[in-house]
CSV table of C-alpha atoms and ligand atoms in Angstrom, one decimal:
chain,number,residue,atom,x,y,z
A,1,MET,CA,52.5,-8.2,-7.2
A,2,ILE,CA,49.1,-7.3,-5.9
A,3,SER,CA,49.0,-3.6,-5.1
A,4,ARG,CA,45.7,-3.2,-3.2
A,5,ARG,CA,45.8,-3.2,0.6
A,6,LEU,CA,45.5,-6.8,1.8
A,7,ARG,CA,43.8,-7.8,5.0
A,8,ILE,CA,46.0,-9.3,7.8
A,9,ASP,CA,45.2,-13.0,7.0
A,10,SER,CA,46.4,-12.5,3.4
A,11,VAL,CA,49.4,-10.5,4.5
A,12,ALA,CA,50.4,-13.3,6.9
A,13,VAL,CA,50.4,-15.8,4.0
A,14,HIS,CA,52.0,-13.7,1.3
A,15,ALA,CA,54.3,-11.1,2.9
A,16,GLY,CA,58.0,-11.5,2.3
A,17,ARG,CA,57.3,-13.9,-0.6
A,18,GLU,CA,56.7,-11.3,-3.3
A,19,ASP,CA,59.7,-12.4,-5.5
A,20,LEU,CA,59.3,-16.1,-5.2
A,21,VAL,CA,57.5,-16.6,-8.6
A,22,GLU,CA,60.3,-14.5,-10.2
A,23,LEU,CA,62.9,-16.8,-8.6
A,24,GLY,CA,61.0,-19.9,-9.8
A,25,VAL,CA,60.4,-21.3,-6.4
A,26,HIS,CA,57.3,-21.8,-4.2
A,27,ALA,CA,58.8,-22.3,-0.7
A,28,LEU,CA,60.8,-19.8,1.2
A,29,PRO,CA,64.5,-20.1,0.3
A,30,ILE,CA,67.1,-20.5,3.1
A,31,ASP,CA,70.6,-19.0,2.8
A,32,LEU,CA,72.9,-20.5,5.4
A,33,SER,CA,76.1,-18.7,4.3
A,34,SER,CA,78.3,-17.6,7.1
A,35,THR,CA,80.4,-15.6,4.6
A,36,ASN,CA,79.8,-14.4,1.1
A,37,PRO,CA,82.1,-14.2,-1.9
A,38,LEU,CA,83.4,-10.6,-2.4
A,39,PRO,CA,83.0,-9.2,-5.9
A,40,GLY,CA,85.9,-6.8,-5.3
A,41,ILE,CA,87.7,-4.9,-2.6
A,42,GLU,CA,86.0,-1.6,-3.4
A,43,THR,CA,82.4,-2.9,-3.6
A,44,GLY,CA,82.8,-5.3,-0.7
A,45,GLY,CA,84.2,-2.5,1.4
A,46,LEU,CA,81.3,-0.2,0.5
A,47,SER,CA,78.9,-2.9,1.6
A,48,TYR,CA,80.7,-3.5,4.9
A,49,GLU,CA,80.6,0.2,5.6
A,50,ALA,CA,76.9,0.5,4.8
A,51,MET,CA,76.0,-2.4,7.1
A,52,ALA,CA,78.3,-1.2,9.9
A,53,GLY,CA,76.4,2.0,9.7
A,54,GLY,CA,73.1,0.2,10.1
A,55,GLY,CA,72.2,0.1,6.5
A,56,VAL,CA,71.5,-2.7,4.0
A,57,PRO,CA,74.2,-4.2,1.7
A,58,HIS,CA,75.5,-2.2,-1.2
A,59,ALA,CA,73.8,-3.3,-4.4
A,60,GLU,CA,77.1,-4.8,-5.9
A,61,GLY,CA,78.9,-5.5,-2.7
A,62,GLY,CA,76.9,-8.4,-1.3
A,63,ALA,CA,76.2,-9.4,2.3
A,64,VAL,CA,79.9,-9.8,3.1
A,65,TYR,CA,79.5,-11.7,6.4
A,66,GLY,CA,76.7,-13.6,8.1
A,67,ARG,CA,76.8,-11.6,11.3
A,68,LEU,CA,76.0,-8.5,9.4
A,69,TRP,CA,73.2,-9.5,7.1
A,70,ASN,CA,71.3,-12.5,5.9
A,71,PRO,CA,68.6,-12.6,3.2
A,72,THR,CA,66.4,-15.2,4.9
A,73,VAL,CA,66.3,-13.1,8.0
A,74,ALA,CA,65.6,-10.0,5.9
A,75,ARG,CA,62.6,-11.8,4.4
A,76,PHE,CA,61.1,-12.6,7.7
A,77,GLU,CA,61.8,-9.0,8.9
A,78,SER,CA,59.9,-7.5,5.9
A,79,ALA,CA,56.9,-9.9,6.5
A,80,LEU,CA,56.7,-9.0,10.2
A,81,ALA,CA,57.0,-5.3,9.4
A,82,ARG,CA,54.0,-5.6,7.1
A,83,MET,CA,52.0,-7.3,9.8
A,84,GLU,CA,52.9,-4.6,12.3
A,85,HIS,CA,52.4,-1.7,9.8
A,86,THR,CA,55.9,-0.4,10.3
A,87,GLU,CA,58.5,0.6,7.7
A,88,THR,CA,60.8,-2.3,8.6
A,89,ALA,CA,61.9,-4.7,11.4
A,90,VAL,CA,65.1,-6.0,12.8
A,91,ALA,CA,65.4,-9.6,14.0
A,92,PHE,CA,67.6,-10.9,16.9
A,93,SER,CA,68.8,-14.2,18.3
A,94,SER,CA,66.3,-13.8,21.2
A,95,GLY,CA,63.7,-11.5,22.7
A,96,MET,CA,66.3,-10.4,25.3
A,97,ALA,CA,68.8,-9.7,22.6
A,98,ALA,CA,66.2,-7.5,21.0
A,99,MET,CA,65.6,-5.7,24.3
A,100,THR,CA,69.3,-5.3,24.9
A,101,ALA,CA,69.8,-3.7,21.4
A,102,ALA,CA,66.8,-1.3,22.0
A,103,ILE,CA,68.4,-0.2,25.3
A,104,LEU,CA,71.8,0.3,23.8
A,105,ALA,CA,70.6,1.9,20.7
A,106,THR,CA,68.5,4.5,22.5
A,107,THR,CA,70.8,5.2,25.5
A,108,ARG,CA,74.4,4.8,24.3
A,109,GLU,CA,74.0,6.5,21.0
A,110,SER,CA,72.1,9.5,22.4
A,111,GLY,CA,74.3,9.9,25.5
A,112,ARG,CA,71.2,9.9,27.6
A,113,GLY,CA,71.2,7.1,30.2
A,114,HIS,CA,67.8,7.0,31.8
A,115,ILE,CA,64.8,4.6,31.1
A,116,VAL,CA,61.3,4.7,32.4
A,117,ALA,CA,59.6,1.3,32.6
A,118,VAL,CA,56.0,0.5,33.4
A,119,ARG,CA,55.6,-2.5,35.6
A,120,PRO,CA,54.6,-5.3,35.5
A,121,LEU,CA,57.1,-6.6,32.9
A,122,TYR,CA,58.4,-10.0,31.9
A,123,GLY,CA,60.9,-11.0,34.7
A,124,GLY,CA,63.9,-11.1,32.3
A,125,THR,CA,63.2,-7.6,31.1
A,126,ASP,CA,62.6,-6.3,34.6
A,127,HIS,CA,65.9,-7.9,35.7
A,128,LEU,CA,67.9,-6.5,32.8
A,129,LEU,CA,66.5,-3.0,33.5
A,130,ALA,CA,66.9,-3.2,37.3
A,131,SER,CA,70.4,-4.5,37.1
A,132,GLY,CA,71.8,-1.5,35.2
A,133,MET,CA,74.2,-3.9,33.5
A,134,LEU,CA,73.9,-2.0,30.2
A,135,GLY,CA,74.9,1.2,31.9
A,136,ALA,CA,71.4,2.7,32.0
A,137,GLU,CA,69.4,3.7,35.1
A,138,THR,CA,65.7,2.7,35.2
A,139,THR,CA,62.8,4.2,37.1
A,140,PHE,CA,59.9,1.8,37.4
A,141,CYS,CA,56.4,3.2,37.6
A,142,THR,CA,52.8,2.7,36.8
A,143,ALA,CA,51.3,3.8,33.5
A,144,GLU,CA,49.9,6.9,35.2
A,145,GLY,CA,53.3,7.7,36.7
A,146,VAL,CA,55.2,7.9,33.4
A,147,ALA,CA,55.1,11.7,33.0
A,148,ALA,CA,56.4,12.2,36.6
A,149,ALA,CA,59.2,9.7,36.1
A,150,LEU,CA,60.6,11.4,33.0
A,151,ARG,CA,63.9,13.2,33.3
A,152,PRO,CA,65.8,15.4,30.8
A,153,ASP,CA,68.1,12.4,30.1
A,154,THR,CA,65.3,9.8,29.6
A,155,ALA,CA,66.0,8.0,26.4
A,156,LEU,CA,63.3,5.3,26.4
A,157,VAL,CA,60.0,4.3,27.9
A,158,VAL,CA,59.2,0.5,28.1
A,159,LEU,CA,55.9,-1.1,28.5
A,160,GLU,CA,54.1,-4.4,28.0
A,161,THR,CA,50.4,-4.8,27.2
A,162,PRO,CA,49.0,-7.3,28.1
A,163,ALA,CA,51.6,-7.4,30.8
A,164,ASN,CA,53.3,-10.6,31.8
A,165,PRO,CA,52.0,-12.3,34.0
A,166,THR,CA,49.0,-10.3,35.3
A,167,LEU,CA,47.5,-9.5,31.8
A,168,GLU,CA,47.0,-5.9,32.8
A,169,LEU,CA,46.3,-3.7,29.8
A,170,VAL,CA,48.2,-0.4,29.4
A,171,ASP,CA,46.8,2.4,27.3
A,172,ILE,CA,49.6,2.8,24.7
A,173,GLY,CA,48.4,6.2,23.3
A,174,ALA,CA,48.2,7.6,26.8
A,175,VAL,CA,51.8,6.6,27.6
A,176,VAL,CA,53.0,7.9,24.3
A,177,ALA,CA,51.4,11.3,25.1
A,178,ALA,CA,52.9,11.2,28.6
A,179,ALA,CA,56.3,10.4,27.2
A,180,ARG,CA,56.4,13.8,25.4
A,181,GLY,CA,58.5,12.7,22.4
A,182,VAL,CA,60.7,10.1,24.2
A,183,PRO,CA,60.5,6.8,22.2
A,184,VAL,CA,58.1,4.3,23.6
A,185,LEU,CA,58.9,0.6,23.2
A,186,VAL,CA,55.9,-1.7,23.5
A,187,ASP,CA,56.4,-5.4,24.1
A,188,ASN,CA,53.6,-6.9,21.9
A,189,THR,CA,54.5,-10.6,22.6
A,190,PHE,CA,51.2,-11.5,24.3
A,191,ALA,CA,48.9,-9.7,21.9
A,192,THR,CA,50.7,-10.6,18.6
A,193,PRO,CA,50.1,-8.4,15.5
A,194,ILE,CA,46.8,-10.2,15.0
A,195,LEU,CA,45.3,-8.6,18.1
A,196,GLN,CA,47.2,-5.4,18.4
A,197,ASN,CA,49.4,-3.0,16.4
A,198,PRO,CA,51.2,-0.7,18.9
A,199,ALA,CA,52.7,1.5,16.2
A,200,ALA,CA,49.2,2.6,15.3
A,201,PHE,CA,49.0,4.2,18.8
A,202,GLY,CA,52.4,5.9,18.5
A,203,ALA,CA,54.8,3.3,19.7
A,204,SER,CA,58.3,3.8,18.2
A,205,MET,CA,59.4,0.2,18.7
A,206,VAL,CA,57.2,-2.9,18.7
A,207,LEU,CA,59.1,-5.8,20.3
A,208,HIS,CA,58.2,-9.5,20.1
A,209,SER,CA,59.8,-12.4,21.8
A,210,ALA,CA,59.3,-14.3,18.6
A,211,THR,CA,60.0,-17.5,20.6
A,212,LYS,CA,56.3,-17.3,21.6
A,213,TYR,CA,53.3,-16.9,19.3
A,214,LEU,CA,55.2,-15.9,16.1
A,215,GLY,CA,57.1,-19.2,16.2
A,216,GLY,CA,54.2,-21.0,17.7
A,217,HIS,CA,55.7,-24.4,17.9
A,218,GLY,CA,58.2,-24.2,20.7
A,219,ASP,CA,61.2,-24.8,18.5
A,220,VAL,CA,62.8,-21.3,17.9
A,221,ILE,CA,64.3,-18.8,20.3
A,222,ALA,CA,64.2,-15.3,18.6
A,223,GLY,CA,63.2,-11.7,19.0
A,224,VAL,CA,62.2,-8.9,16.6
A,225,ILE,CA,61.6,-5.2,16.7
A,226,ALA,CA,59.2,-3.5,14.2
A,227,CYS,CA,60.0,0.2,13.8
A,228,ASP,CA,60.9,3.0,11.3
A,229,GLN,CA,64.1,3.0,9.1
A,230,GLU,CA,66.0,5.4,11.3
A,231,THR,CA,65.4,3.3,14.5
A,232,ALA,CA,66.2,0.1,12.5
A,233,ALA,CA,69.6,1.5,11.5
A,234,ALA,CA,70.5,2.2,15.1
A,235,LEU,CA,69.3,-1.3,16.1
A,236,ARG,CA,71.3,-2.9,13.3
A,237,ARG,CA,74.5,-1.1,14.3
A,238,VAL,CA,74.2,-2.6,17.7
A,239,ARG,CA,73.2,-6.0,16.3
A,240,ALA,CA,76.2,-6.1,14.0
A,241,VAL,CA,78.8,-5.4,16.7
A,242,THR,CA,77.2,-7.4,19.5
A,243,GLY,CA,76.6,-10.4,17.2
A,244,ALA,CA,72.9,-10.8,17.9
A,245,LEU,CA,71.6,-11.6,14.4
A,246,LEU,CA,68.9,-14.3,14.2
A,247,HIS,CA,70.0,-17.6,12.7
A,248,PRO,CA,68.6,-18.1,9.2
A,249,LEU,CA,67.0,-21.4,10.1
A,250,GLY,CA,65.1,-19.7,12.9
A,251,ALA,CA,64.1,-16.9,10.5
A,252,TYR,CA,62.8,-19.5,8.1
A,253,LEU,CA,60.7,-21.3,10.8
A,254,LEU,CA,59.3,-17.9,12.0
A,255,HIS,CA,58.4,-16.8,8.5
A,256,ARG,CA,56.7,-20.2,7.8
A,257,GLY,CA,54.8,-19.8,11.1
A,258,LEU,CA,53.5,-16.4,10.2
A,259,ALA,CA,51.2,-17.9,7.6
A,260,THR,CA,49.2,-19.7,10.3
A,261,LEU,CA,49.5,-17.0,13.0
A,262,PRO,CA,46.0,-15.4,12.5
A,263,ILE,CA,44.2,-18.7,12.8
A,264,ARG,CA,46.3,-20.0,15.6
A,265,VAL,CA,45.9,-16.9,17.7
A,266,ARG,CA,42.1,-16.8,17.1
A,267,ALA,CA,41.6,-20.5,17.8
A,268,GLN,CA,43.8,-20.3,20.9
A,269,GLN,CA,41.9,-17.2,22.1
A,270,GLU,CA,38.5,-19.1,21.7
A,271,ASN,CA,39.9,-21.9,23.8
A,272,ALA,CA,41.2,-19.5,26.4
A,273,ARG,CA,37.8,-17.8,26.7
A,274,ARG,CA,36.3,-21.2,27.5
A,275,VAL,CA,39.0,-22.1,30.0
A,276,ALA,CA,39.0,-18.7,31.7
A,277,ALA,CA,35.2,-18.7,32.1
A,278,TRP,CA,35.4,-22.2,33.7
A,279,LEU,CA,38.2,-21.2,36.0
A,280,SER,CA,36.2,-18.1,37.1
A,281,THR,CA,33.6,-20.5,38.6
A,282,HIS,CA,36.0,-22.9,40.3
A,283,PRO,CA,36.0,-22.8,44.1
A,284,SER,CA,39.8,-23.1,44.3
A,285,VAL,CA,40.3,-20.0,42.2
A,286,SER,CA,40.0,-16.6,44.0
A,287,ARG,CA,40.7,-14.5,40.9
A,288,VAL,CA,41.2,-14.9,37.1
A,289,HIS,CA,43.4,-12.4,35.3
A,290,TYR,CA,42.0,-12.3,31.8
A,291,PRO,CA,41.3,-9.1,29.9
A,292,GLU,CA,37.7,-10.0,29.2
A,293,LEU,CA,36.9,-11.0,32.7
A,294,GLY,CA,37.1,-7.7,34.5
A,295,GLY,CA,40.7,-7.1,33.4
A,296,ASP,CA,39.9,-4.1,31.2
A,297,PRO,CA,38.9,-1.2,33.4
A,298,GLY,CA,40.2,1.3,30.8
A,299,GLY,CA,38.0,-0.1,28.0
A,300,LEU,CA,40.9,-1.0,25.8
A,301,LEU,CA,39.5,-4.2,24.3
A,302,GLY,CA,38.1,-3.4,20.9
A,303,ARG,CA,39.7,0.0,20.9
A,304,GLN,CA,43.4,-0.9,21.3
A,305,MET,CA,43.4,-4.7,21.3
A,306,LYS,CA,41.0,-6.8,19.1
A,307,GLY,CA,40.5,-9.6,21.6
A,308,PRO,CA,41.6,-10.8,25.0
A,309,GLY,CA,44.3,-13.3,23.8
A,310,ALA,CA,45.1,-16.7,25.0
A,311,MET,CA,47.1,-16.1,28.2
A,312,ILE,CA,45.4,-16.5,31.6
A,313,SER,CA,46.7,-16.1,35.1
A,314,VAL,CA,44.8,-17.4,38.2
A,315,GLU,CA,45.2,-16.7,41.9
A,316,LEU,CA,44.7,-19.9,43.9
A,317,ARG,CA,43.0,-19.8,47.3
A,318,GLY,CA,45.5,-22.5,48.5
A,319,GLY,CA,48.5,-20.3,47.6
A,320,LEU,CA,51.9,-21.9,46.9
A,321,ASP,CA,50.8,-25.4,48.0
A,322,GLN,CA,47.9,-25.4,45.6
A,323,ALA,CA,50.1,-23.9,42.8
A,324,GLY,CA,52.5,-26.8,43.3
A,325,ARG,CA,49.6,-29.3,43.2
A,326,LEU,CA,48.2,-27.8,40.0
A,327,THR,CA,51.5,-27.5,38.1
A,328,SER,CA,52.6,-31.0,39.0
A,329,GLY,CA,49.2,-32.5,38.7
A,330,VAL,CA,48.4,-31.6,35.1
A,331,GLY,CA,48.9,-34.2,32.3
A,332,LEU,CA,47.8,-32.6,29.1
A,333,PHE,CA,49.3,-29.1,30.0
A,334,THR,CA,53.1,-29.2,30.2
A,335,HIS,CA,54.6,-27.7,33.3
A,336,ALA,CA,57.1,-25.4,31.5
A,337,VAL,CA,58.0,-21.8,31.1
A,338,SER,CA,57.5,-20.0,27.7
A,339,LEU,CA,54.1,-19.5,26.0
A,340,GLY,CA,52.2,-19.0,22.8
A,341,GLY,CA,52.7,-22.4,21.2
A,342,VAL,CA,50.1,-24.8,19.8
A,343,ASP,CA,50.3,-26.9,23.1
A,344,SER,CA,49.2,-25.6,26.5
A,345,LEU,CA,51.8,-24.7,29.1
A,346,ILE,CA,51.5,-23.9,32.8
A,347,GLN,CA,54.0,-22.3,35.1
A,348,HIS,CA,54.5,-20.5,38.4
A,349,PRO,CA,55.9,-17.0,37.7
A,350,ALA,CA,57.1,-16.1,41.2
A,351,ALA,CA,59.3,-19.2,41.2
A,352,LEU,CA,60.4,-19.1,37.6
A,353,THR,CA,59.9,-16.4,34.9
A,354,HIS,CA,59.6,-13.6,37.5
A,355,ARG,CA,62.1,-15.0,40.1
A,356,PRO,CA,64.7,-12.2,39.6
A,357,VAL,CA,62.1,-9.4,40.0
A,358,ALA,CA,62.3,-7.2,43.2
A,359,ALA,CA,60.1,-8.6,46.0
A,360,GLU,CA,57.7,-5.7,45.9
A,361,ALA,CA,56.9,-6.3,42.2
A,362,ARG,CA,57.0,-10.1,42.2
A,363,PRO,CA,53.8,-11.9,41.4
A,364,SER,CA,52.0,-13.5,44.4
A,365,PRO,CA,52.9,-17.1,45.4
A,366,GLY,CA,49.4,-18.3,44.6
A,367,LEU,CA,49.5,-17.0,41.0
A,368,VAL,CA,49.8,-19.5,38.2
A,369,ARG,CA,50.1,-18.6,34.5
A,370,LEU,CA,48.5,-20.6,31.7
A,371,SER,CA,49.3,-20.4,28.0
A,372,ILE,CA,46.3,-22.0,26.2
A,373,GLY,CA,47.0,-23.9,23.0
A,374,LEU,CA,45.0,-25.7,20.3
A,375,GLU,CA,43.9,-28.7,22.2
A,376,ASP,CA,40.1,-29.2,22.7
A,377,PRO,CA,39.2,-26.8,25.5
A,378,GLU,CA,37.1,-29.5,27.2
A,379,ASP,CA,40.2,-31.7,27.5
A,380,LEU,CA,42.1,-28.8,29.0
A,381,ILE,CA,39.3,-28.1,31.5
A,382,ALA,CA,39.2,-31.8,32.5
A,383,ASP,CA,43.0,-31.8,33.0
A,384,LEU,CA,42.9,-28.7,35.2
A,385,ASP,CA,39.9,-30.0,37.1
A,386,GLN,CA,41.5,-33.3,38.0
A,387,ALA,CA,44.8,-31.5,39.0
A,388,LEU,CA,43.0,-29.1,41.2
A,389,HIS,CA,41.3,-31.9,43.1
A,390,ARG,CA,44.4,-34.1,43.4
A,391,PRO,CA,45.7,-34.5,46.9
A,392,LEU,CA,49.2,-32.9,47.5
A,393,GLY,CA,52.0,-35.3,46.4
A,394,GLN,CA,49.9,-37.7,44.4
A,395,ALA,CA,51.6,-38.8,41.2
A,396,ARG,CA,50.1,-37.3,38.0
A,397,ASP,CA,48.5,-39.1,35.1
A,398,ARG,CA,50.8,-38.0,32.2
A,399,ASP,CA,48.2,-38.6,29.5
A,400,PRO,CA,44.6,-38.3,30.8
A,401,ALA,CA,42.9,-37.5,27.5
A,402,PRO,CA,43.3,-40.0,24.6
A,403,ALA,CA,42.2,-43.6,24.7
A,404,PRO,CA,44.7,-46.1,23.3
A,405,VAL,CA,44.3,-46.6,19.5
A,406,ARG,CA,43.5,-50.2,18.5
A,407,ALA,CA,44.9,-51.7,15.3
A,408,GLY,CA,42.6,-51.0,12.4
A,409,ALA,CA,40.7,-48.2,14.2
A,410,ALA,CA,40.0,-45.1,12.3
A,411,HIS,CA,41.4,-42.0,13.9
A,412,ALA,CA,41.2,-38.4,12.8
B,501,LIG,N1,59.0,-10.4,26.5
B,501,LIG,C1,58.1,-11.2,27.0
B,501,LIG,C2,56.7,-10.7,27.2
B,501,LIG,C3,58.4,-12.5,27.3
B,501,LIG,O1,57.5,-13.3,27.9
B,501,LIG,C4,59.7,-13.0,27.1
B,501,LIG,C5,60.1,-14.4,27.5
B,501,LIG,O2,59.4,-15.1,28.1
B,501,LIG,C6,60.7,-12.1,26.6
B,501,LIG,C7,60.3,-10.8,26.2
B,501,LIG,C8,62.1,-12.5,26.3
B,501,LIG,O3,62.1,-13.3,25.1
B,501,LIG,P1,63.2,-14.5,24.8
B,501,LIG,O4,62.9,-15.6,25.9
B,501,LIG,O5,62.9,-14.9,23.4
B,501,LIG,O6,64.5,-13.9,25.0
C-alpha cells in the first residue's frame, strides 16, 4: 500500500481497493449474501453482540446477517470516509434514512429531544424535522440565529451548504462555534467531497444523499454519513434495528462512481458556470442563485468551498406560468426531481421537492432549479433559450440537439 498522503483524485480512484491485489482481483468484489454461515454459536453470538452495539463483526464470528453488516457496503464506506477526511462512514438505503438515523442516534440515545435546523433545507429534511414524527422538536432559524435557538436539551444542529434550492452558503465554522459543543450535521450533497469537506470546519456528521453526485448516473438511491468512530457506532445501532443498511449492489455502483467523481464534478461545474452566466443576461430571468454570481456575501468560496458547484436556481419574471413553460418546454434537460447526475435535470421546487415545506419557508413560485450535467453547455443554453421563448402550451421538441446519424457516417 502507498503510505504517502494522496491527493483527492488519486484517493477517489484507489480508496477502498487497498486489498484487491492481495485478493487477486482487479474490480470491486460484490457480496450479495443475505445471511452468513456461522462458524460456531459462541463466535457467531459475539459477532452479533458486537454489531448490535454498533461495532464491526468479531474477527472469527463473521457478518452473521445482511441487515447488520455487508463487506461491499463497508468498502464504499471506507472510501467515502477517506474522501471526507473522517475516521469512518455509515451508509444507508437513502439520504432520508441517513437523516432519520442521525436524528434518532443523537436524540433518543442522549435523552435530549431538541434539534436546531438552519433553513433553507431540502424539502424532505424540512418535512421530517417539522413533523416531529421521530419524537424530536425542531426550532428552525437562520445561521445567525443558531446560538439563540439552542436549549439545554438540544442534541443536534442541522444545516445544508449550499442549501437546496437557493444555493445559499452557510459558514460551517461559525455555526459550529455557535453550537457550543452540540454536534453539527452538514448536508454536503450539493458540494460533494470534491468541493467541500465540512469535517475540516468542525462538523461532526457529513451527510450525503448519495443518490445525487456520488452515484452520478441516476440509478441508485442511497445515503451516507461520514463521521468519527463513536458517532458511527450510534448510527450503526440505529441502522441495524431499523433495517436501513444500503443494498450491496448500490454500494458497488457508488464505489465505482467515486473514481470519476472529481472529473464529473469539475466538468459539470464548468458547464454550470457557462449556463449561469448566460441565464444572468436573459431578459426573462430576474435573479440567478449561483454562489459565484453574488451568492457568496460571506466570502466562503475559496475559503470553505473550492468552487460554486453545478446547481443553479433562477427566479423567472413570469412567475409560475413561465416556470411551467420552461420546465415543459425543454428537450435536452429532463423535467425531473433529483440532481447531480451526468445528464441535466430541471424542476420546480415549490411544486415538488419543497412542496411539504411550511408556506413561509417555501421557495417562490417563479423559482426553477437546474442540475447541470455533462452535455455541451452550448446545447444546454440553446435548449433553455428555445424553452423560454416558447408560447405557453406549445408542444416541446424532445430532442433538439443531435442531427440524425446517417448510415456509414463517423460519429464520436
Ligand atoms: N439532502 C439533499 C440536499 C437532497 O437534495 C435530498 C434529496 O433530494 C436528500 C437529502 C434526501 O436524499 P434521498 O432522496 O437519497 O433520500
